[in-house]
Structures are given as C-alpha cells and as structure tokens.
mmCIF file of C-alpha atoms in Angstrom:
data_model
loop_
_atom_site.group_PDB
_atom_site.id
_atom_site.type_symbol
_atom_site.label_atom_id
_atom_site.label_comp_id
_atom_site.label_asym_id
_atom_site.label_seq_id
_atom_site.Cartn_x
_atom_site.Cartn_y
_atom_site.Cartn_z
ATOM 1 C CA UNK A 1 86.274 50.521 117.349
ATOM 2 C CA UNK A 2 85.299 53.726 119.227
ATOM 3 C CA UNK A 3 88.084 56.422 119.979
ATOM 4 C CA UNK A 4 90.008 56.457 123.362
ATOM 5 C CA UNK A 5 90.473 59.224 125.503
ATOM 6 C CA UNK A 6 93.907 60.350 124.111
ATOM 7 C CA UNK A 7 92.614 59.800 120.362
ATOM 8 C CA UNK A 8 89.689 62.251 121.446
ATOM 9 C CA UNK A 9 92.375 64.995 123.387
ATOM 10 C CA UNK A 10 94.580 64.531 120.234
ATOM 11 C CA UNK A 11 91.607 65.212 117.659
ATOM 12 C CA UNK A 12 90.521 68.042 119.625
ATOM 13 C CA UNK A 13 93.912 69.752 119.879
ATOM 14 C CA UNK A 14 95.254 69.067 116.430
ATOM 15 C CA UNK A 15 92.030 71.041 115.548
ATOM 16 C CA UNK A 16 92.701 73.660 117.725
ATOM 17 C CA UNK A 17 96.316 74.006 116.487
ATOM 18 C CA UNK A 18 94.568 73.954 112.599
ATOM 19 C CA UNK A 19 92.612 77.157 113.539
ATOM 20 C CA UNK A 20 95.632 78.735 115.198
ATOM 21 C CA UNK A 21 97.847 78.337 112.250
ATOM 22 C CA UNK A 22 95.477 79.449 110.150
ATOM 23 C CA UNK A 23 94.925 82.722 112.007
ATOM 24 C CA UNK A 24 97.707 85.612 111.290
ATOM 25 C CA UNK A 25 99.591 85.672 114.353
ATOM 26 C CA UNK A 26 102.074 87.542 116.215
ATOM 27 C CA UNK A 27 105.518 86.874 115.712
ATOM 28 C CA UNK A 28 106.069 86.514 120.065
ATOM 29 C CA UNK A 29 102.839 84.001 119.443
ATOM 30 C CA UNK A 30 104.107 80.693 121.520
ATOM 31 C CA UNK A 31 100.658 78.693 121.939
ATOM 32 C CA UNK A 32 100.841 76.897 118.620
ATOM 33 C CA UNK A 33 104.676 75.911 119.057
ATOM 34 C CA UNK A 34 103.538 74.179 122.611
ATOM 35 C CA UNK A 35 100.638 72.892 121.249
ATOM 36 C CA UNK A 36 102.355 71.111 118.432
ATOM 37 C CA UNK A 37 105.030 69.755 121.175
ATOM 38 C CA UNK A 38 101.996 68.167 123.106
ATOM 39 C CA UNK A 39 100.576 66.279 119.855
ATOM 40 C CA UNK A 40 103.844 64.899 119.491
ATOM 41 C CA UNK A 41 103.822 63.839 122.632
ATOM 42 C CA UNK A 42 100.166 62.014 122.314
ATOM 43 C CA UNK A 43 100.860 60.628 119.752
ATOM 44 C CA UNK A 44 103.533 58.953 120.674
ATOM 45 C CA UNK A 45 101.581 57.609 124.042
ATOM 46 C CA UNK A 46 99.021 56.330 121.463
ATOM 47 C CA UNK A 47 101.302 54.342 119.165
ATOM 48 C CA UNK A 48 102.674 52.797 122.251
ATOM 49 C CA UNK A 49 98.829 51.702 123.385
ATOM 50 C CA UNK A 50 97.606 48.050 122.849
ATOM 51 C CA UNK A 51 93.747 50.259 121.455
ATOM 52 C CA UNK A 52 95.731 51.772 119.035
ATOM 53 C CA UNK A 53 93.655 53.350 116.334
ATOM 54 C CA UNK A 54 94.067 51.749 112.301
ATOM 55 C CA UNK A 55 97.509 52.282 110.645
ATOM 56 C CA UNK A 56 95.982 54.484 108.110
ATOM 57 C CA UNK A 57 94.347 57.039 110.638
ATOM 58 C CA UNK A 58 98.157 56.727 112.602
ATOM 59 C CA UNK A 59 99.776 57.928 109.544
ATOM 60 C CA UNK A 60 97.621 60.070 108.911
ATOM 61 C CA UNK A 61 97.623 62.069 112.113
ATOM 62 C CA UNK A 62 101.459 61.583 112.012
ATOM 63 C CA UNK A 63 101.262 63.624 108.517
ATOM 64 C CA UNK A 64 99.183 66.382 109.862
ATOM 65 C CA UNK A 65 101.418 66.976 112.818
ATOM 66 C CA UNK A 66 104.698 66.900 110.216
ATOM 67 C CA UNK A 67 103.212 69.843 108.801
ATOM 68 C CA UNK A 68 102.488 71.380 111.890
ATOM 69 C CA UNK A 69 106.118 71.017 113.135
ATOM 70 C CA UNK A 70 107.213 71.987 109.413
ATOM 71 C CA UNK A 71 105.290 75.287 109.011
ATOM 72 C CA UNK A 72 106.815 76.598 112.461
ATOM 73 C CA UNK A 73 109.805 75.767 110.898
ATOM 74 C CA UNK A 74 109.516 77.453 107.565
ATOM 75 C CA UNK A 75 107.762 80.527 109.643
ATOM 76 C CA UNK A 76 111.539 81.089 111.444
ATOM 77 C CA UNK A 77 113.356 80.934 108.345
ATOM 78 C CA UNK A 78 114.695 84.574 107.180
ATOM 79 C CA UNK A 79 113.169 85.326 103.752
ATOM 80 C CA UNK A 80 110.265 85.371 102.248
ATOM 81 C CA UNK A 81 112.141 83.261 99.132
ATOM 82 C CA UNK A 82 113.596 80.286 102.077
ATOM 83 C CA UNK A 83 109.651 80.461 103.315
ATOM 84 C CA UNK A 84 108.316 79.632 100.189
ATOM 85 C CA UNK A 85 110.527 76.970 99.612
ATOM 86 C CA UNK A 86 110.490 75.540 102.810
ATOM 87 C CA UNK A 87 106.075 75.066 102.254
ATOM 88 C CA UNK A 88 106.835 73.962 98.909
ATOM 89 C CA UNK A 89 108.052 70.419 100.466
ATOM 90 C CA UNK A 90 105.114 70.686 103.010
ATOM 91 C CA UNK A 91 102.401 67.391 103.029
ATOM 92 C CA UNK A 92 99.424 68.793 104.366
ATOM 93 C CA UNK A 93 96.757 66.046 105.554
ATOM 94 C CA UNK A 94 94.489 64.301 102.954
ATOM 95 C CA UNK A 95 91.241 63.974 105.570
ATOM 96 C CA UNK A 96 89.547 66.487 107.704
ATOM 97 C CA UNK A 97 90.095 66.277 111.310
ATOM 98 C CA UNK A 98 86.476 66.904 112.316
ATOM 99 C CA UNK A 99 83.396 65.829 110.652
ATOM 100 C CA UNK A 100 82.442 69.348 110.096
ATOM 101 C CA UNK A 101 84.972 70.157 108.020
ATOM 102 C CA UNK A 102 84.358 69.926 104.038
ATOM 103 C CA UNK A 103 88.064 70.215 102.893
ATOM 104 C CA UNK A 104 91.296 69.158 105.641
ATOM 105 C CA UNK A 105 91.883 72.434 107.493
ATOM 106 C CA UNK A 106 95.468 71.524 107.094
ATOM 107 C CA UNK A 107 95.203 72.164 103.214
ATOM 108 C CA UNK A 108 93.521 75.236 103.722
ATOM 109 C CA UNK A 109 96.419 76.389 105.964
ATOM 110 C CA UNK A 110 98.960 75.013 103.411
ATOM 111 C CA UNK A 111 97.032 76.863 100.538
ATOM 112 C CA UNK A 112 97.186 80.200 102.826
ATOM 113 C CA UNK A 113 100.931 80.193 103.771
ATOM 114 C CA UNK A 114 101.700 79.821 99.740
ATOM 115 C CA UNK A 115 99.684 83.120 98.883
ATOM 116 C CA UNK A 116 100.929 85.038 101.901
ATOM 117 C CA UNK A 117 104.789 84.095 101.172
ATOM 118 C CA UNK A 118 104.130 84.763 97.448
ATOM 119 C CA UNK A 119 103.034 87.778 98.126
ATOM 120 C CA UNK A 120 105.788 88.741 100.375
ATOM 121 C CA UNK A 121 107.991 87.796 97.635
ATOM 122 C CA UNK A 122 106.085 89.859 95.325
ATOM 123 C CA UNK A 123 106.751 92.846 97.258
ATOM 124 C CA UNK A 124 110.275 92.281 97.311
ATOM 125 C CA UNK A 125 110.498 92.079 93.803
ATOM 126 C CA UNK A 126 108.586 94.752 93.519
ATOM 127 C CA UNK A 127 111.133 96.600 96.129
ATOM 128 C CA UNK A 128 113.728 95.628 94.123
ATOM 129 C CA UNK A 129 112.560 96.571 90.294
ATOM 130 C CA UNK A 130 111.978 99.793 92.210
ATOM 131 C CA UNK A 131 116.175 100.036 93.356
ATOM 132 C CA UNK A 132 116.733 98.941 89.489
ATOM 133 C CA UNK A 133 114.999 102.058 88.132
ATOM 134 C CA UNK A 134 116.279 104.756 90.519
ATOM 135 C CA UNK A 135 119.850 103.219 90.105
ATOM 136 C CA UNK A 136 119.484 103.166 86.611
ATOM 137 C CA UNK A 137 117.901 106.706 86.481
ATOM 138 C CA UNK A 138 120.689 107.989 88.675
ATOM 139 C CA UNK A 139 123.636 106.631 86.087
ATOM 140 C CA UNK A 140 121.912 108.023 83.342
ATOM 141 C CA UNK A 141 120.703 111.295 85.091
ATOM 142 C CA UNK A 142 122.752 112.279 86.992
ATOM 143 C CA UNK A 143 120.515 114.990 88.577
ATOM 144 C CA UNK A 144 117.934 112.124 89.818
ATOM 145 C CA UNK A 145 120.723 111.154 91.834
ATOM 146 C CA UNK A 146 120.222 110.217 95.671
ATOM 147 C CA UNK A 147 122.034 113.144 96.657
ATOM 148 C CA UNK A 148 118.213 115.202 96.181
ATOM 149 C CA UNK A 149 116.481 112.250 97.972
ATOM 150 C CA UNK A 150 115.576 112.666 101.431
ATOM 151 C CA UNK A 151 117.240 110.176 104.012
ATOM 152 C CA UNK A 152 114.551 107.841 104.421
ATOM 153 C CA UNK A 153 114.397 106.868 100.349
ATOM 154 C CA UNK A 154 118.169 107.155 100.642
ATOM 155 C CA UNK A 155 117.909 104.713 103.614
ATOM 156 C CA UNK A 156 115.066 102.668 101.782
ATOM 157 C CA UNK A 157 117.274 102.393 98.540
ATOM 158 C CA UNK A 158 120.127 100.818 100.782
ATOM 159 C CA UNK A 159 117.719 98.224 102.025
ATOM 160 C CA UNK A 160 116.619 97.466 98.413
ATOM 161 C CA UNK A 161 120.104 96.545 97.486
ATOM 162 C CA UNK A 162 120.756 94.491 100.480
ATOM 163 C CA UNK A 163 117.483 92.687 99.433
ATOM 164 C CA UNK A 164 118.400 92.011 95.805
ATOM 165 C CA UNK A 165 122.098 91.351 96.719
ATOM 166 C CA UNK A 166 120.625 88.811 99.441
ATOM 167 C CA UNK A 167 118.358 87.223 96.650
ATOM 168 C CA UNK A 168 121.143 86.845 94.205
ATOM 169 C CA UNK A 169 123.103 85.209 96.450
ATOM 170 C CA UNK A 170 120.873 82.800 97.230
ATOM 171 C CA UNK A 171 119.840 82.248 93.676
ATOM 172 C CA UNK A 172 123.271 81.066 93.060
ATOM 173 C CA UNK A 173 123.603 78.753 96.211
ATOM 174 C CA UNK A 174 120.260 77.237 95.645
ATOM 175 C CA UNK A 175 121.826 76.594 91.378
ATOM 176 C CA UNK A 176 125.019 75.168 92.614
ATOM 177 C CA UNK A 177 123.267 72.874 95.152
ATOM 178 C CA UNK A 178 121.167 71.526 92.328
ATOM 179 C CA UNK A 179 124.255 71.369 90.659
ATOM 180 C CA UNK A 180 125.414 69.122 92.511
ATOM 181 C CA UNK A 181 122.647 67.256 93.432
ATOM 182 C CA UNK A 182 122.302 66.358 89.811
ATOM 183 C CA UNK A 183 125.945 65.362 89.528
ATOM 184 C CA UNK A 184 124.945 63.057 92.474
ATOM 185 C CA UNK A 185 121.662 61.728 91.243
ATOM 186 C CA UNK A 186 123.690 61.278 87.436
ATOM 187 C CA UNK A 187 126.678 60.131 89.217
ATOM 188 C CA UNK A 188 124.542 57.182 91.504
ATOM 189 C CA UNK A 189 122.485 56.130 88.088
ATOM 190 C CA UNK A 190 125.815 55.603 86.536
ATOM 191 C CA UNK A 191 127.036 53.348 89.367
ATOM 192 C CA UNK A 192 123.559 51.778 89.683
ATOM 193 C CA UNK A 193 123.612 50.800 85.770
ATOM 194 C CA UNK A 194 126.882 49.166 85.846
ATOM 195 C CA UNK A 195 125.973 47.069 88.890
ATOM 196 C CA UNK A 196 122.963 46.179 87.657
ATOM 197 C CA UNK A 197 124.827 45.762 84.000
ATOM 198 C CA UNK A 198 127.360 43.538 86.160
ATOM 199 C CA UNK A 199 124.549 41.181 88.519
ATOM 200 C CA UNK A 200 122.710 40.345 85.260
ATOM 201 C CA UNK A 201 125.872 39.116 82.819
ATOM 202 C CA UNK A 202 126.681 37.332 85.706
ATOM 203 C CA UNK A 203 122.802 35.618 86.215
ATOM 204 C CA UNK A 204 123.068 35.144 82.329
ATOM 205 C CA UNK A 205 126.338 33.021 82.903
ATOM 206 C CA UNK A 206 124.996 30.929 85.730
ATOM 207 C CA UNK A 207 121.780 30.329 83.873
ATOM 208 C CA UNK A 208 124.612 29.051 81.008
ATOM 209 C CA UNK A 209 126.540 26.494 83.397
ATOM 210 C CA UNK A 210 123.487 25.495 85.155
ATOM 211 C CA UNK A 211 122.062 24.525 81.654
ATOM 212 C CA UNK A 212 125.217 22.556 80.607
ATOM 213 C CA UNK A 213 125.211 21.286 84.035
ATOM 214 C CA UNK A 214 121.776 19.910 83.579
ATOM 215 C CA UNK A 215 122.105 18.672 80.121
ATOM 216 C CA UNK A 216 125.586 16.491 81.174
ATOM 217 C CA UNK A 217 123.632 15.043 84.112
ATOM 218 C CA UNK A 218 120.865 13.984 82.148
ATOM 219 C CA UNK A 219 122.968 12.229 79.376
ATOM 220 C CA UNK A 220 125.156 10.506 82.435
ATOM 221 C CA UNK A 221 121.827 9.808 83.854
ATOM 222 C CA UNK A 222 121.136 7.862 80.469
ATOM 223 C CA UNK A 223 124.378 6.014 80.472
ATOM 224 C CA UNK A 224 124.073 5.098 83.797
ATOM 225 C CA UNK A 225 120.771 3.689 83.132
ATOM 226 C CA UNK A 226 121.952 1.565 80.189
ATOM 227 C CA UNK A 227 124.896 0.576 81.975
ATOM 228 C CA UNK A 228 122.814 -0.934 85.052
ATOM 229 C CA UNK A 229 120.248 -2.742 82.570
ATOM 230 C CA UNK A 230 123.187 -4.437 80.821
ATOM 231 C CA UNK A 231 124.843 -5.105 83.919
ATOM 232 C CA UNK A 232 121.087 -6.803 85.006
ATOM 233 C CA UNK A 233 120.692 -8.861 81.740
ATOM 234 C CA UNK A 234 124.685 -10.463 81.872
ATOM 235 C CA UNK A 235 124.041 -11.321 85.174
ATOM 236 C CA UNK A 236 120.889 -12.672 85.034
ATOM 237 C CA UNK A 237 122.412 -14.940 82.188
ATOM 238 C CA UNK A 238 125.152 -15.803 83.979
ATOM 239 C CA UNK A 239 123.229 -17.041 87.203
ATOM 240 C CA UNK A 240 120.926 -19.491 84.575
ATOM 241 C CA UNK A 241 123.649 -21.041 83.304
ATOM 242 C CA UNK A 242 125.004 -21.392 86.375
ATOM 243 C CA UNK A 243 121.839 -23.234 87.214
ATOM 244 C CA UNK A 244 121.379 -25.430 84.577
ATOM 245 C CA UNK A 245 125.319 -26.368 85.291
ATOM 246 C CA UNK A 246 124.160 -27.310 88.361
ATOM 247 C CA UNK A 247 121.245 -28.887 87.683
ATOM 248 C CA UNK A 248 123.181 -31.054 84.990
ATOM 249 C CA UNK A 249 125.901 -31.750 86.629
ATOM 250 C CA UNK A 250 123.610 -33.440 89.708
ATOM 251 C CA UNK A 251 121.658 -35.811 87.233
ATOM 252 C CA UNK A 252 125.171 -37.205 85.939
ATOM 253 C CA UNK A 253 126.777 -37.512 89.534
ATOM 254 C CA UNK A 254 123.052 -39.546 90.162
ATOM 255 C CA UNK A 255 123.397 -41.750 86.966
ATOM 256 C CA UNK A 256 127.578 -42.341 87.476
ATOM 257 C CA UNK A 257 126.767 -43.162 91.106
ATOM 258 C CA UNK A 258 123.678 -44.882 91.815
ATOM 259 C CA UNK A 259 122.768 -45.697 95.275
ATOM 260 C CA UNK A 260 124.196 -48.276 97.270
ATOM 261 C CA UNK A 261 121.907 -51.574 97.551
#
C-alpha cells in the first residue's frame, strides 16, 4: 500500500530532525525540540487513521521518535556522567528512514552522542587527576602550594574539586540505588519462588484427588454395572416363571372346567 500524505510529512521530518541531531548545536537551539513535538503529534493522527501503515513500520517510527524525545532529554541533564547514562538506555531505530541511507541515521546519532559524552567525561577525569596531583604536591611540598598560583589556577583548582566531589557523590547514589534495586529484584524472586513453590504442591495435590477421584468412579462404575446385569437376569427369570405359572395354571382351569354343552 502506497504512503499517505502524513506518512510522507512524517518521513520527511523525522529525517530532517536525524540531520539536526546529528549536527553540534547551540545550546539556545529550539528547532529540533519543536520538531520532535510535531512527530509526536503525526504520529499520533496516523495511528488514529483507518490507512494506517503495517504495525512493524508503526513501531518502528514510534522507536525512532523515543529516541528523539530521549536524547533532548539526556542533552538537559547536568553532567557529562548523567548524559552518558541517560544514552546508555537509548533504542535508536533498526531501519533507515530514507532509501538513501546505508545505516539508520538514528544509530549514527546514537553512536555520536556516546563518543562526544565520553569524551566530556574524559576531560573531567582528566580535570580531576589534574586537582589529585597539585593537592597531593601541595601536602607534600609545601612550597607548590596554591598560595604561588595565580587566581585563575587557584579558581580552576576549586572547580576541579567541586567536579570530583560532584562525581563521588553521585558514584555513591547511583551504588546505593543498585543496592537496592538488587534487594528488590532478590527480594521479588524470593516471593515469586515461593508462590510458584506454593501453586505447584497445590496442582500436584489436585492431580492426587482427581486421580483417586477417577479411580473410585470407575470401580463404582463397575459395581454398578454388575449390579444392573444381575438385577436384569433375576428379573428376567422371575417374569418366565411367572409365565409359565400362567400359562399352566390356564390349561388346568380349561381341563377342571370344560365348556358348557
């Protein structure tokens, strides 16, 4: 089936919004951000249409405008370290957009914002190993001390250590979160075995009564069929001697009283 209007406007934007976001831009930059807020707009108007595209290409555009929304997202966060984990959890799309494109442009983007974060990050820690050494050189020697630095290495050391306290910090809260996430996840296995331990002891005794159940029916089946061909033959007996009473008992009443001349 050939592509509606709004699948066409979508295709064409979501490509436009590809080369934008992979372009370095300007932190004021606002065209992507409204961009993104009109494909999420179309495609909503085109999963309400009755010419709606395959589920598979829905999903699809629905992934590559997820990582859109996400990268702005991550982009906003405050540190390099929350940026890089932030794209870690990004799905870029798995098909390209346009039939020029070799590789999804959305991968290539993805692929860009993980060097340019670890890099940031690399200079940090490179900012920081820096702090280490002068701080260390100005315990030990105490004539390297900041006092003969000028003010802007003095002010550039005081950064450093707002950086590296800023990292530790979040080192630990991103630990005790996992921390406790795997108390959770260890916590809700636990839970899930016992259940699970529980719901199949209990199928295992129901599978026991319904076999004793069966096995009892079946041998009062049996008895109950005996019972009803005894019942059969006695009666059956019964009515034939019943008959031949009968029959008898006529003959005599014929040959006691014959019939009147």
């Amino acid at each position: 089936m050939a592509p509606t209007r709004l699948e066409l406007n979508l295709m064409r934007l979501l490509s436009r919004c590809e080369a934008l976001a992979a372009e370095r831009r300007d932190p004021e930059e606002w065209r992507l951000e409204k961009y993104v807020a009109a494909l999420e707009d179309m495609l909503r108007e085109l999963k309400k249409q009755s010419s709606k595209p395959a589920p598979e290409l829905l999903n699809e555009y629905s992934r590559k405008v997820d990582f859109l929304k996400g990268l702005l997202e991550a982009e906003k966060l405050p540190s390099s370290t929350e940026k890089a984990l932030a794209n870690q959890f990004l799905a870029p799309g798995r098909t390209p957009t346009t039939a020029k494109e070799r590789t999804p442009a959305t991968k290539t983007v993805h692929l860009q914002t993980k060097a340019r974060c670890t890099g940031q990050m690399r200079s940090e820690l490179l900012g920081t190993v820096y702090c280490l050494t002068r701080r260390y050189k100005s315990h030990f020697f105490p004539l390297c001390s900041f006092r003969g630095l000028p003010s802007d290495e003095k002010q550039s050391a005081v950064e450093l250590d707002a950086v590296l306290q800023h990292h530790q910090d979040m080192q630990e809260k991103l630990a005790e979160e996992m921390l406790s996430l795997a108390r959770s996840l260890k916590n809700n296995t636990l839970a899930a075995q016992n259940v699970i331990k529980q719901d199949n002891q209990t199928l295992s005794h129901s599978l026991r009564m319904a076999d004793q159940n069966f096995e009892k029916l079946k041998d009062e089946s049996d008895r109950l069929e005996q019972h009803a061909k005894k019942s059969v033959n006695w009666l059956l007996w019964i009515m034939l001697i019943v008959v031949c009473f009968i029959f008898i008992s006529m003959i005599l009443f014929i040959r006691i009283f014959p019939k009147l001349k």
